[in-house]
XYZ file of C-alpha atoms in Angstrom:
729
model
C 45.562 48.629 122.940
C 44.728 49.592 119.420
C 47.249 48.926 116.657
C 47.884 52.613 115.960
C 48.529 53.326 119.636
C 50.796 50.272 119.819
C 52.901 51.601 116.887
C 53.140 55.001 118.522
C 54.243 53.471 121.808
C 56.907 51.317 120.155
C 58.291 54.385 118.229
C 58.532 56.370 121.483
C 60.401 53.521 123.145
C 62.862 53.327 120.256
C 63.506 57.064 120.380
C 64.012 56.903 124.165
C 66.533 54.084 123.817
C 68.410 56.007 121.117
C 68.597 59.067 123.344
C 69.821 57.014 126.300
C 72.517 55.462 124.120
C 73.430 58.898 122.739
C 72.794 57.596 119.238
C 72.730 60.498 116.751
C 69.383 61.076 115.096
C 70.181 62.554 111.676
C 68.088 62.294 108.571
C 71.357 62.372 106.621
C 73.070 59.725 108.756
C 72.848 57.044 106.105
C 73.411 59.574 103.313
C 70.927 57.746 101.147
C 70.557 61.140 99.434
C 73.767 61.712 97.500
C 72.831 65.261 96.525
C 75.385 67.183 98.601
C 73.348 70.387 98.426
C 70.848 68.726 100.785
C 73.442 68.013 103.454
C 73.384 70.219 106.533
C 77.004 71.239 106.100
C 76.192 72.963 102.803
C 72.467 73.690 102.656
C 72.484 76.214 105.509
C 75.690 77.965 104.432
C 75.320 81.608 103.300
C 77.580 83.956 101.375
C 77.884 86.062 104.513
C 79.139 83.081 106.502
C 81.734 82.292 103.860
C 82.805 85.944 103.833
C 83.182 85.918 107.613
C 85.322 82.754 107.507
C 87.435 84.248 104.727
C 87.990 87.433 106.759
C 88.988 85.365 109.769
C 91.543 83.457 107.680
C 93.191 86.482 106.107
C 93.467 88.259 109.454
C 95.223 85.339 111.129
C 98.751 85.982 112.348
C 98.897 89.306 114.179
C 102.221 90.448 112.722
C 102.033 88.680 109.354
C 101.500 90.937 106.320
C 101.003 89.355 102.935
C 103.751 90.281 100.432
C 105.902 91.866 103.146
C 108.850 89.517 103.639
C 109.964 91.539 106.658
C 107.028 90.013 108.557
C 107.622 86.361 107.613
C 110.667 85.279 109.591
C 112.128 84.859 113.035
C 115.407 84.508 111.189
C 115.575 85.496 107.532
C 116.961 82.856 105.117
C 120.199 83.711 103.322
C 120.222 83.032 99.584
C 123.878 84.032 99.283
C 126.999 82.749 100.983
C 126.938 82.036 103.899
C 123.719 80.186 103.115
C 121.136 79.776 105.844
C 117.707 78.180 105.938
C 116.225 80.749 108.315
C 113.098 80.230 110.405
C 109.462 81.215 109.916
C 107.558 83.208 112.507
C 104.769 81.486 114.379
C 102.430 84.137 112.946
C 103.386 83.098 109.420
C 102.533 79.486 110.205
C 99.259 80.664 111.774
C 98.414 82.532 108.570
C 99.165 79.483 106.403
C 97.205 77.205 108.734
C 94.218 79.542 108.820
C 94.037 79.743 105.019
C 94.346 75.961 104.743
C 91.541 75.482 107.250
C 89.353 78.034 105.488
C 89.459 75.898 102.351
C 88.961 72.714 104.380
C 85.927 74.337 106.057
C 84.566 75.157 102.602
C 84.938 71.527 101.609
C 83.237 70.328 104.819
C 86.153 68.412 106.331
C 87.948 68.679 109.677
C 90.676 71.297 110.182
C 94.360 70.521 110.474
C 96.303 71.284 113.632
C 98.455 74.388 113.780
C 101.170 73.854 111.170
C 104.810 73.754 112.168
C 108.021 74.613 110.369
C 111.245 72.668 110.013
C 114.864 73.387 109.266
C 114.852 70.786 106.484
C 111.876 72.326 104.665
C 113.448 75.762 104.991
C 116.649 74.438 103.440
C 114.550 72.785 100.726
C 112.993 76.151 99.862
C 116.446 77.787 99.678
C 118.001 75.148 97.418
C 115.078 75.232 95.007
C 115.976 78.764 94.040
C 118.530 77.139 91.712
C 116.231 74.478 90.331
C 112.493 74.623 90.837
C 111.541 70.958 90.912
C 110.635 68.300 93.446
C 113.851 66.394 92.705
C 116.942 68.515 92.089
C 120.458 67.598 91.033
C 123.804 68.392 92.662
C 124.889 69.911 89.340
C 122.775 72.967 90.104
C 124.458 73.675 93.427
C 126.192 77.081 93.681
C 129.951 76.631 93.884
C 130.151 78.491 97.192
C 127.464 76.364 98.901
C 128.506 73.400 101.008
C 127.467 69.910 99.924
C 126.045 69.396 103.399
C 123.604 72.305 103.055
C 122.675 71.348 99.484
C 121.874 67.744 100.370
C 119.932 68.846 103.422
C 117.612 70.878 101.214
C 117.708 68.840 98.007
C 116.842 65.564 99.672
C 114.132 66.811 101.972
C 110.962 64.726 101.810
C 107.939 66.849 100.894
C 104.549 66.732 99.164
C 103.907 70.218 97.838
C 105.953 72.942 96.140
C 105.140 76.418 94.784
C 107.026 79.340 93.232
C 106.110 83.022 93.056
C 103.644 83.266 95.929
C 103.666 84.742 99.400
C 103.509 82.126 102.198
C 99.742 82.518 102.606
C 99.276 82.972 98.851
C 100.916 79.604 98.208
C 97.997 77.920 99.949
C 95.621 79.299 97.318
C 98.165 78.672 94.566
C 98.249 74.971 95.390
C 94.547 74.722 94.575
C 95.079 75.865 90.974
C 96.163 72.756 89.127
C 94.901 69.712 87.288
C 94.076 70.509 83.663
C 95.045 73.184 81.160
C 92.243 74.023 78.728
C 94.628 75.961 76.475
C 96.714 72.948 75.496
C 94.455 70.094 76.695
C 97.038 68.676 79.083
C 96.808 67.143 82.549
C 98.790 68.291 85.545
C 99.077 66.928 89.073
C 96.182 67.319 91.489
C 98.324 66.171 94.411
C 99.109 69.615 95.802
C 95.437 70.407 96.251
C 94.536 67.094 97.813
C 97.530 67.302 100.148
C 95.844 70.348 101.643
C 92.208 69.306 101.361
C 92.044 65.539 101.705
C 89.610 64.572 104.457
C 92.231 62.391 106.208
C 95.012 64.997 106.461
C 95.418 66.275 110.019
C 98.889 67.859 110.230
C 101.182 69.786 107.862
C 104.620 71.384 107.937
C 105.615 74.365 105.801
C 108.798 76.087 104.700
C 109.338 79.317 102.749
C 112.308 81.204 101.306
C 112.860 83.456 98.315
C 109.223 83.188 97.092
C 109.393 79.362 97.162
C 106.954 77.520 99.413
C 107.286 73.859 100.339
C 105.137 71.569 102.484
C 104.802 68.105 103.964
C 101.896 66.019 105.301
C 102.858 64.843 108.780
C 99.542 63.448 109.997
C 96.524 61.683 108.456
C 94.299 61.022 111.436
C 91.184 62.951 110.421
C 88.032 61.069 109.419
C 84.786 62.094 107.775
C 81.314 60.624 107.535
C 80.612 62.456 104.282
C 80.222 60.050 101.345
C 82.383 62.324 99.226
C 83.917 65.777 99.134
C 84.106 68.030 96.098
C 86.097 71.049 95.008
C 84.606 73.428 93.911
C 82.291 72.832 96.829
C 78.533 72.240 96.697
C 76.502 75.384 97.259
C 78.232 78.744 97.211
C 81.831 78.773 96.003
C 84.227 81.775 96.106
C 85.307 82.666 92.583
C 88.769 83.986 93.497
C 90.353 80.563 93.922
C 90.258 78.503 90.748
C 91.543 79.765 87.419
C 88.965 78.745 84.857
C 91.622 77.779 82.303
C 93.930 75.674 84.468
C 92.069 74.336 87.521
C 90.578 70.880 87.154
C 87.659 69.953 89.429
C 87.832 66.936 91.728
C 85.745 64.643 93.914
C 87.244 62.534 96.706
C 85.159 59.416 97.442
C 84.829 57.997 100.951
C 86.035 54.415 100.405
C 84.042 53.227 103.446
C 80.783 54.277 101.791
C 81.296 54.236 98.005
C 83.178 51.869 95.745
C 83.977 51.669 92.057
C 83.368 48.291 90.471
C 84.443 49.269 86.973
C 86.328 52.532 86.470
C 85.533 52.487 82.746
C 81.851 53.005 83.602
C 82.369 56.074 85.783
C 81.017 59.184 84.081
C 80.885 62.806 85.195
C 78.420 65.141 83.476
C 78.876 68.884 83.984
C 76.038 71.225 83.016
C 76.151 75.001 82.775
C 72.827 75.992 84.348
C 72.852 79.352 82.577
C 73.154 77.919 79.081
C 72.004 74.317 79.746
C 75.088 73.134 77.850
C 76.565 69.857 79.103
C 79.652 67.773 78.521
C 80.802 64.340 79.702
C 84.041 63.366 81.383
C 85.153 59.724 81.150
C 88.457 57.906 81.179
C 87.788 56.966 77.557
C 87.552 60.570 76.304
C 90.517 61.673 78.419
C 88.524 64.127 80.541
C 88.467 62.018 83.721
C 91.376 60.583 85.671
C 91.994 59.047 89.083
C 90.224 56.395 91.120
C 88.973 57.363 94.578
C 90.058 60.929 93.849
C 88.201 61.653 90.603
C 89.722 64.554 88.690
C 87.751 65.916 85.748
C 88.048 68.699 83.200
C 86.635 72.018 84.345
C 83.834 73.719 82.385
C 84.422 76.678 80.113
C 83.835 79.960 81.935
C 82.565 83.388 80.984
C 86.030 84.797 81.568
C 89.496 83.449 80.922
C 90.613 84.012 84.493
C 88.490 83.161 87.524
C 84.906 82.000 87.247
C 82.509 84.940 87.076
C 80.187 85.741 89.936
C 76.804 84.117 89.280
C 78.071 81.251 87.109
C 76.327 78.050 88.207
C 77.074 74.437 87.300
C 75.537 71.047 88.039
C 77.716 67.953 88.480
C 76.380 64.368 88.180
C 78.522 61.270 88.689
C 77.368 57.771 87.720
C 79.066 54.347 87.650
C 79.434 54.194 91.454
C 78.163 51.661 94.005
C 76.999 52.080 97.592
C 78.933 49.559 99.696
C 76.195 48.958 102.300
C 73.540 48.019 99.739
C 75.582 47.174 96.635
C 73.227 49.471 94.722
C 74.183 51.819 91.912
C 74.151 55.432 93.040
C 74.388 58.860 91.442
C 76.259 61.727 93.060
C 74.901 65.159 92.263
C 75.405 68.717 93.430
C 75.404 72.273 92.118
C 78.084 74.918 92.558
C 77.391 78.650 92.297
C 80.367 81.009 92.127
C 80.293 84.382 93.857
C 82.718 87.184 94.732
C 83.646 86.528 98.344
C 85.503 89.848 98.627
C 82.115 91.606 98.575
C 81.252 89.775 101.794
C 84.593 90.060 103.580
C 84.903 92.544 106.417
C 88.614 93.346 106.190
C 89.545 96.521 104.260
C 93.344 96.671 104.627
C 95.300 97.623 101.467
C 97.998 95.058 100.698
C 99.103 95.523 97.089
C 99.234 98.172 94.356
C 99.334 97.357 90.651
C 98.753 99.040 87.341
C 95.682 98.244 85.245
C 97.542 95.569 83.283
C 99.061 93.919 86.341
C 102.597 95.246 85.846
C 104.696 96.921 88.543
C 107.881 98.042 86.769
C 109.084 99.074 83.299
C 111.996 97.844 81.199
C 113.564 100.189 78.651
C 116.649 100.615 76.495
C 119.581 102.970 77.212
C 118.467 105.425 74.497
C 115.323 106.103 76.511
C 117.072 106.343 79.886
C 118.012 110.021 79.534
C 116.462 112.447 81.992
C 114.315 114.084 79.313
C 112.958 110.803 78.013
C 112.388 109.337 81.467
C 110.313 112.424 82.291
C 108.286 111.842 79.132
C 107.673 108.216 80.109
C 106.497 109.517 83.475
C 103.791 111.474 81.657
C 102.234 108.326 80.150
C 102.045 106.453 83.448
C 98.454 105.742 84.558
C 96.647 108.364 86.602
C 94.756 105.633 88.447
C 96.080 102.475 90.092
C 94.483 99.249 91.254
C 94.694 98.555 94.971
C 93.928 95.087 96.298
C 92.603 94.695 99.800
C 93.489 91.837 102.071
C 90.119 90.356 101.160
C 91.009 90.371 97.468
C 88.674 93.223 96.591
C 89.994 95.630 93.976
C 89.700 99.408 94.284
C 90.590 101.960 91.616
C 92.141 105.043 93.192
C 93.437 108.268 91.656
C 96.964 109.623 91.519
C 97.315 113.023 93.174
C 99.308 115.373 90.974
C 101.911 113.853 88.639
C 104.435 111.038 88.691
C 107.864 112.411 89.655
C 111.136 111.052 88.327
C 113.616 109.754 90.926
C 116.725 108.823 88.935
C 118.772 108.081 92.073
C 116.438 105.187 92.894
C 115.490 104.344 89.276
C 111.787 104.913 89.719
C 108.862 107.291 89.416
C 106.945 108.165 92.573
C 103.454 109.514 93.144
C 100.977 110.333 95.864
C 97.585 108.650 96.021
C 94.459 110.752 96.397
C 92.987 109.209 99.543
C 89.737 111.099 98.982
C 89.133 108.686 96.087
C 89.128 105.626 98.402
C 85.909 103.570 98.320
C 84.376 102.548 101.625
C 85.890 99.052 101.477
C 89.508 100.330 101.378
C 91.701 101.535 104.252
C 95.442 101.980 104.528
C 96.432 101.435 108.183
C 99.976 100.408 107.182
C 100.642 103.531 105.057
C 101.195 101.417 101.939
C 99.671 104.167 99.795
C 101.415 107.165 101.357
C 103.828 107.054 98.435
C 103.783 104.571 95.579
C 106.396 103.943 92.943
C 107.039 102.326 89.588
C 110.593 101.066 89.129
C 112.420 101.083 85.818
C 115.234 98.844 84.618
C 117.619 99.696 81.788
C 118.913 96.929 79.540
C 120.448 96.694 76.082
C 117.847 94.138 75.028
C 115.074 96.742 74.981
C 116.598 99.226 72.538
C 114.805 102.031 70.738
C 114.721 100.381 67.324
C 111.710 98.263 68.293
C 109.355 101.210 67.677
C 109.454 102.943 64.302
C 107.416 105.157 61.975
C 107.167 105.081 58.200
C 107.773 108.868 58.044
C 108.928 111.079 60.917
C 108.257 114.324 58.989
C 104.897 113.831 57.250
C 102.836 116.606 55.721
C 99.261 117.317 56.700
C 96.863 114.848 55.094
C 99.513 112.175 54.597
C 98.980 108.591 55.815
C 101.719 107.048 57.954
C 102.045 104.098 60.330
C 103.895 103.161 63.475
C 105.196 99.665 63.947
C 106.226 97.883 67.116
C 108.343 94.795 67.644
C 107.813 93.068 70.987
C 111.015 91.668 72.402
C 109.053 89.926 75.148
C 106.969 86.904 74.205
C 103.417 86.412 75.414
C 102.384 90.032 74.990
C 98.686 90.841 75.343
C 98.387 94.649 75.194
C 100.036 97.160 72.846
C 99.708 100.910 73.468
C 100.972 104.039 71.713
C 100.936 107.398 73.488
C 101.490 110.893 72.079
C 103.010 113.795 74.004
C 102.205 116.825 71.846
C 104.111 120.083 71.533
C 102.093 121.559 74.416
C 103.214 118.690 76.677
C 99.731 117.159 76.709
C 99.376 113.364 76.784
C 96.950 111.332 74.716
C 96.624 107.587 74.221
C 96.489 107.144 70.443
C 96.310 103.366 70.122
C 95.449 100.459 72.391
C 95.200 96.998 70.880
C 95.264 93.430 72.139
C 96.590 90.303 70.523
C 93.211 89.636 68.878
C 92.779 93.077 67.290
C 96.273 94.276 66.427
C 97.428 94.069 62.812
C 100.639 92.122 62.340
C 103.026 92.165 59.352
C 106.246 90.134 59.270
C 106.441 90.083 63.066
C 105.778 93.826 63.456
C 102.568 95.154 64.994
C 101.123 97.996 62.903
C 99.248 101.141 63.962
C 97.933 103.306 61.117
C 97.681 107.088 61.447
C 95.619 108.283 58.505
C 95.253 111.858 57.239
C 97.865 113.382 59.534
C 96.914 116.672 61.230
C 99.061 119.441 62.700
C 97.994 118.309 66.160
C 99.576 114.886 65.516
C 103.067 116.342 66.017
C 104.966 115.332 69.140
C 106.753 112.407 70.776
C 105.215 108.943 70.420
C 105.955 106.200 72.943
C 105.281 102.503 72.335
C 104.660 100.287 75.362
C 103.510 96.675 75.722
C 102.809 94.216 78.520
C 101.324 90.801 79.284
C 98.150 91.903 81.141
C 98.296 89.175 83.764
C 99.471 88.678 87.313
C 102.495 86.575 86.386
C 104.626 88.998 84.371
C 104.955 92.130 86.476
C 106.890 94.203 83.926
C 105.855 96.463 81.067
C 108.249 97.192 78.198
C 109.046 100.439 76.372
C 109.465 99.489 72.712
C 110.866 102.932 71.912
C 110.145 106.590 71.208
C 109.585 108.403 67.916
C 109.508 112.170 67.385
C 106.905 113.102 64.781
C 107.504 116.512 63.163
C 104.367 117.212 61.149
C 104.764 119.753 58.399
C 101.432 121.370 59.001
C 101.444 123.630 55.939
C 101.349 122.155 52.442
C 103.322 124.968 50.778
C 106.581 124.177 49.010
C 107.785 127.769 49.512
C 107.460 127.611 53.325
C 110.221 125.626 54.995
C 110.413 124.701 58.664
C 113.726 126.587 58.875
C 112.089 129.882 57.746
C 111.652 132.527 60.451
C 108.000 132.870 59.505
C 107.155 129.129 59.479
C 105.295 129.105 62.803
C 103.367 132.238 61.884
C 102.305 130.844 58.497
C 101.399 127.560 60.189
C 99.215 129.448 62.656
C 97.324 131.585 60.145
C 96.906 128.679 57.739
C 95.689 126.079 60.254
C 93.359 128.657 61.839
C 91.875 129.588 58.436
C 93.058 133.220 58.628
C 95.269 133.439 55.522
C 95.032 130.956 52.686
C 97.604 130.080 50.095
C 97.444 131.182 46.492
C 96.835 127.541 45.719
C 97.382 124.174 47.429
C 101.186 124.375 47.159
C 102.056 128.097 47.108
C 101.843 130.672 49.897
C 104.161 133.362 48.427
C 105.461 134.583 51.805
C 107.508 137.423 50.282
C 104.722 138.869 48.170
C 103.282 142.222 49.218
C 99.881 142.145 50.879
C 97.280 144.559 49.506
C 94.714 146.562 51.449
C 91.964 144.514 49.828
C 93.623 141.300 50.963
C 93.937 142.614 54.533
C 90.269 143.454 55.018
C 89.370 140.141 53.373
C 91.457 138.387 56.029
C 89.684 140.246 58.866
C 86.305 139.578 57.264
C 87.144 135.862 57.140
C 88.236 135.926 60.792
C 84.738 137.185 61.609
C 83.124 134.299 59.765
C 82.450 136.282 56.543
C 79.272 138.068 57.708
C 76.804 139.148 54.996
C 76.550 142.803 53.901
C 74.040 144.856 51.983
C 74.083 148.114 50.036
C 76.944 149.827 48.241
C 80.303 150.939 49.564
C 81.190 154.627 49.860
C 84.436 154.123 47.965
C 84.472 155.095 44.292
C 86.977 152.353 43.458
C 85.021 149.585 45.203
C 81.705 149.476 43.389
C 81.744 146.113 41.637
C 80.256 143.492 43.952
C 82.003 140.749 41.969
C 85.408 141.781 43.312
C 86.736 139.250 45.873
C 87.227 142.031 48.415
C 83.897 143.852 47.909
C 81.972 142.339 50.859
C 85.014 142.610 53.138
C 85.558 146.319 52.357
C 81.847 147.074 52.846
C 81.806 145.233 56.185
C 85.058 146.849 57.453
C 83.835 150.310 56.417
C 80.470 149.834 58.104
C 82.208 148.777 61.349
C 84.632 151.738 61.324
C 87.655 149.517 60.825
C 88.712 151.281 57.575
C 88.025 154.826 56.331
C 89.879 155.032 53.036
C 91.834 157.935 51.539
C 90.905 161.616 51.499
C 90.066 161.352 47.782
C 87.144 159.002 48.487
C 88.967 155.923 47.339
C 89.942 152.826 49.307
C 92.889 151.628 47.202
C 92.175 147.899 47.460
C 95.101 146.994 45.214
C 97.594 149.223 47.032
C 100.219 147.397 49.037
C 99.494 147.867 52.702
C 102.124 149.605 54.793
C 103.155 148.577 58.265
C 101.638 151.679 59.854
C 98.379 151.192 57.929
C 98.289 147.656 59.237
C 98.768 148.956 62.805
C 95.852 151.380 62.358
C 93.526 148.748 60.923
C 94.371 146.185 63.637
C 93.868 148.747 66.403
C 90.447 149.744 65.025
C 89.568 146.071 64.619
C 90.507 145.481 68.273
C 88.245 148.369 69.364
C 85.406 146.961 67.278
C 85.913 143.615 69.064
C 85.817 145.346 72.450
C 89.455 144.585 73.258
C 91.706 146.657 75.505
C 93.660 149.176 73.370
C 95.253 151.211 76.160
C 98.656 149.509 75.886
C 101.296 151.947 74.625
C 105.013 152.411 74.000
C 106.952 155.666 73.457
C 108.860 154.135 70.517
C 112.195 155.568 71.811
C 113.902 152.251 71.118
C 113.391 152.664 67.341
C 115.675 154.929 65.305
C 113.038 155.725 62.651
C 110.178 156.541 65.006
C 109.958 160.036 63.504
C 108.881 158.515 60.206
C 105.576 157.277 61.648
C 102.730 159.344 60.142
C 100.860 161.571 62.575
C 97.539 159.819 61.853
C 99.073 156.448 62.747
C 101.240 157.423 65.719
C 98.827 156.419 68.504
C 97.990 153.107 66.810
C 101.694 152.313 66.206
C 102.414 152.968 69.901
C 99.563 150.574 70.747
C 100.834 147.929 68.318
C 104.329 148.036 69.839
C 103.026 148.274 73.401
C 100.744 145.267 72.957
C 103.432 143.208 71.226
C 101.664 142.994 67.861
C 104.662 144.713 66.242
C 108.147 144.082 67.624
C 110.269 145.902 65.057
C 113.217 144.738 63.038
C 116.606 143.456 64.151
C 118.188 146.816 63.240
C 115.909 148.614 65.751
C 113.676 150.106 63.072
C 109.913 150.078 62.547
C 109.897 150.881 58.800
C 106.379 152.303 59.130
C 106.189 153.267 55.452
C 107.491 149.898 54.313
C 105.131 147.474 52.654
C 104.131 144.413 54.711
C 104.742 141.027 53.125
C 102.404 138.101 53.536
C 104.941 136.577 55.918
C 105.121 139.748 58.030
C 101.342 140.083 58.134
C 101.140 136.418 59.196
C 103.525 137.123 62.078
C 101.549 140.214 63.168
C 98.245 138.383 63.019
C 99.624 135.454 65.037
C 100.822 137.873 67.729
C 97.518 139.751 67.610
C 95.465 136.589 68.085
C 97.672 135.272 70.896
C 98.198 138.559 72.770
C 94.969 140.496 72.095
C 92.626 137.589 71.379
C 90.803 136.666 68.240
């Protein structure tokens, strides 16, 4: 037999023997390749598979609903006397187990058995309402709680503890720990490894009053992986680890890898987008632990979770392979992605505002019905809805927020036609949503002020806000104008807002008439931990929209003068004088109408003997009005531009102007209500009836029209305002 055939025969015999002995043939069996991305458990894993496993986990527990405490318990715990530990439903334990096993599947280790509950852990969750710590003192015990119950809960042996999560949410919360990039400080990694360690096989859980507690009760699992890592090699969901607080870790298999000298262990993390690297060693304080190596997480594109598409390479040196006593290097890459895009569940589970808040705190001054209704007007017209898969949908409010003082909240309907395809509401969570409010003396109105509550047009003012709550991120100022319309005037964050002596400043330069109204200051933390927004206060801004010293807000003609001035119909004599009681001349009146038309050009001479000089301010206006049939002049061929205009002349001119504009002039009134109706000239009678019938002229308080009386600038302003609003400009 030739040598080559002999080799082939021997190889076939070896393979046959291995098959007979059921010996596993696996190219990775010796794990001589310490690049975890090449291992079967990770290299064939897709985003779709991870999404499917995630969906399976969040749908576990038929009756369990995240954030609905009514679905958690067989017997609800009592946090008041008589105190009771309560009992979790089996479905709640299934949900917690399923989420734990989802993360263990990600890491490539064996699942735990179905978790169980215990009376002791339940009592431990209850007692930790009064002191959130692993070890708690009898001094914190409520006076009406028995020592027996306190010691039962306080002394319970446990491994993991969490506050502020749902039962299933606590599983994810326990993964977020290790290192805080903000203050460069280490935290425990024990909670995470209690859930994910390859040896853990059984767990117990307890839950009461948003406190979760857990205990490892079995460590019988084994793994043939040389190491496990979190974040995991390959694709990693980005909705798990906070990029500012979650250290990364590697757990070494002590049967395969050893550390001869911990001072030589080095972890290098490289951002594969930027090619920036950094080292973690015990010497530089960025690496801790022995067989569970915990190292500082890389900076991320966001300050919350890692962004989808961020990719990092991890290399670990200073390790030895036990079988060969050779130095080895561990290496793998992790790519973050949004698992919610691959999850199949669409159930709505939570509603929040854009900034993460759910309720509003305010002071007693702002708790009146009128002010609560105004606050309701600044509430967002869209809300964020989170699905069970963690996907976020923005949906619209249908109609307006309605005040419900009996229940201290505002309620609204959601426009279900605005739902994206990945959102459903089988539980009716969105049939009616609400924002609660809480009234407290700490949040009084003085925390929002203005430098001038009655500014004039063109003046510069500022608003200033003091935030009673610490840790504020977002500062907003809303205006509700005199027409009840809402506008956001300022939105700043802690990096952009101007601060002076502890007050946050918002400058309103060159005040306009439209700036009048009620201003509301609101601030919030813009995170998922503080669920309240805060009303700093309300300020009423009364803009004096005319610059004239002889026009006061208390004058009966103020609104009319404001209207004609801001609409460029009648100007002042100068920047400070309007002269409201001066008589208005016929020349002035046609000049006003000419200006309302945009001052169209004219040509040729007028037909009036007293209007022949084109340098007169009223020349073009008289020529235009005459050409359009708006004015005809006197029988003597003169116009009388300097004559004071009478009220009946004004009615005639306005009626002819309305006809020229194509307006309806059929409105009429028989004038019987006015005692001096007989004094209306025959030529002006029809036009005066129109003016009264259309509401342009309303008469005097003494039931007179005074048709022959001269019209003052204030009276003409009032008539023109009514004309523009009732007839149309």
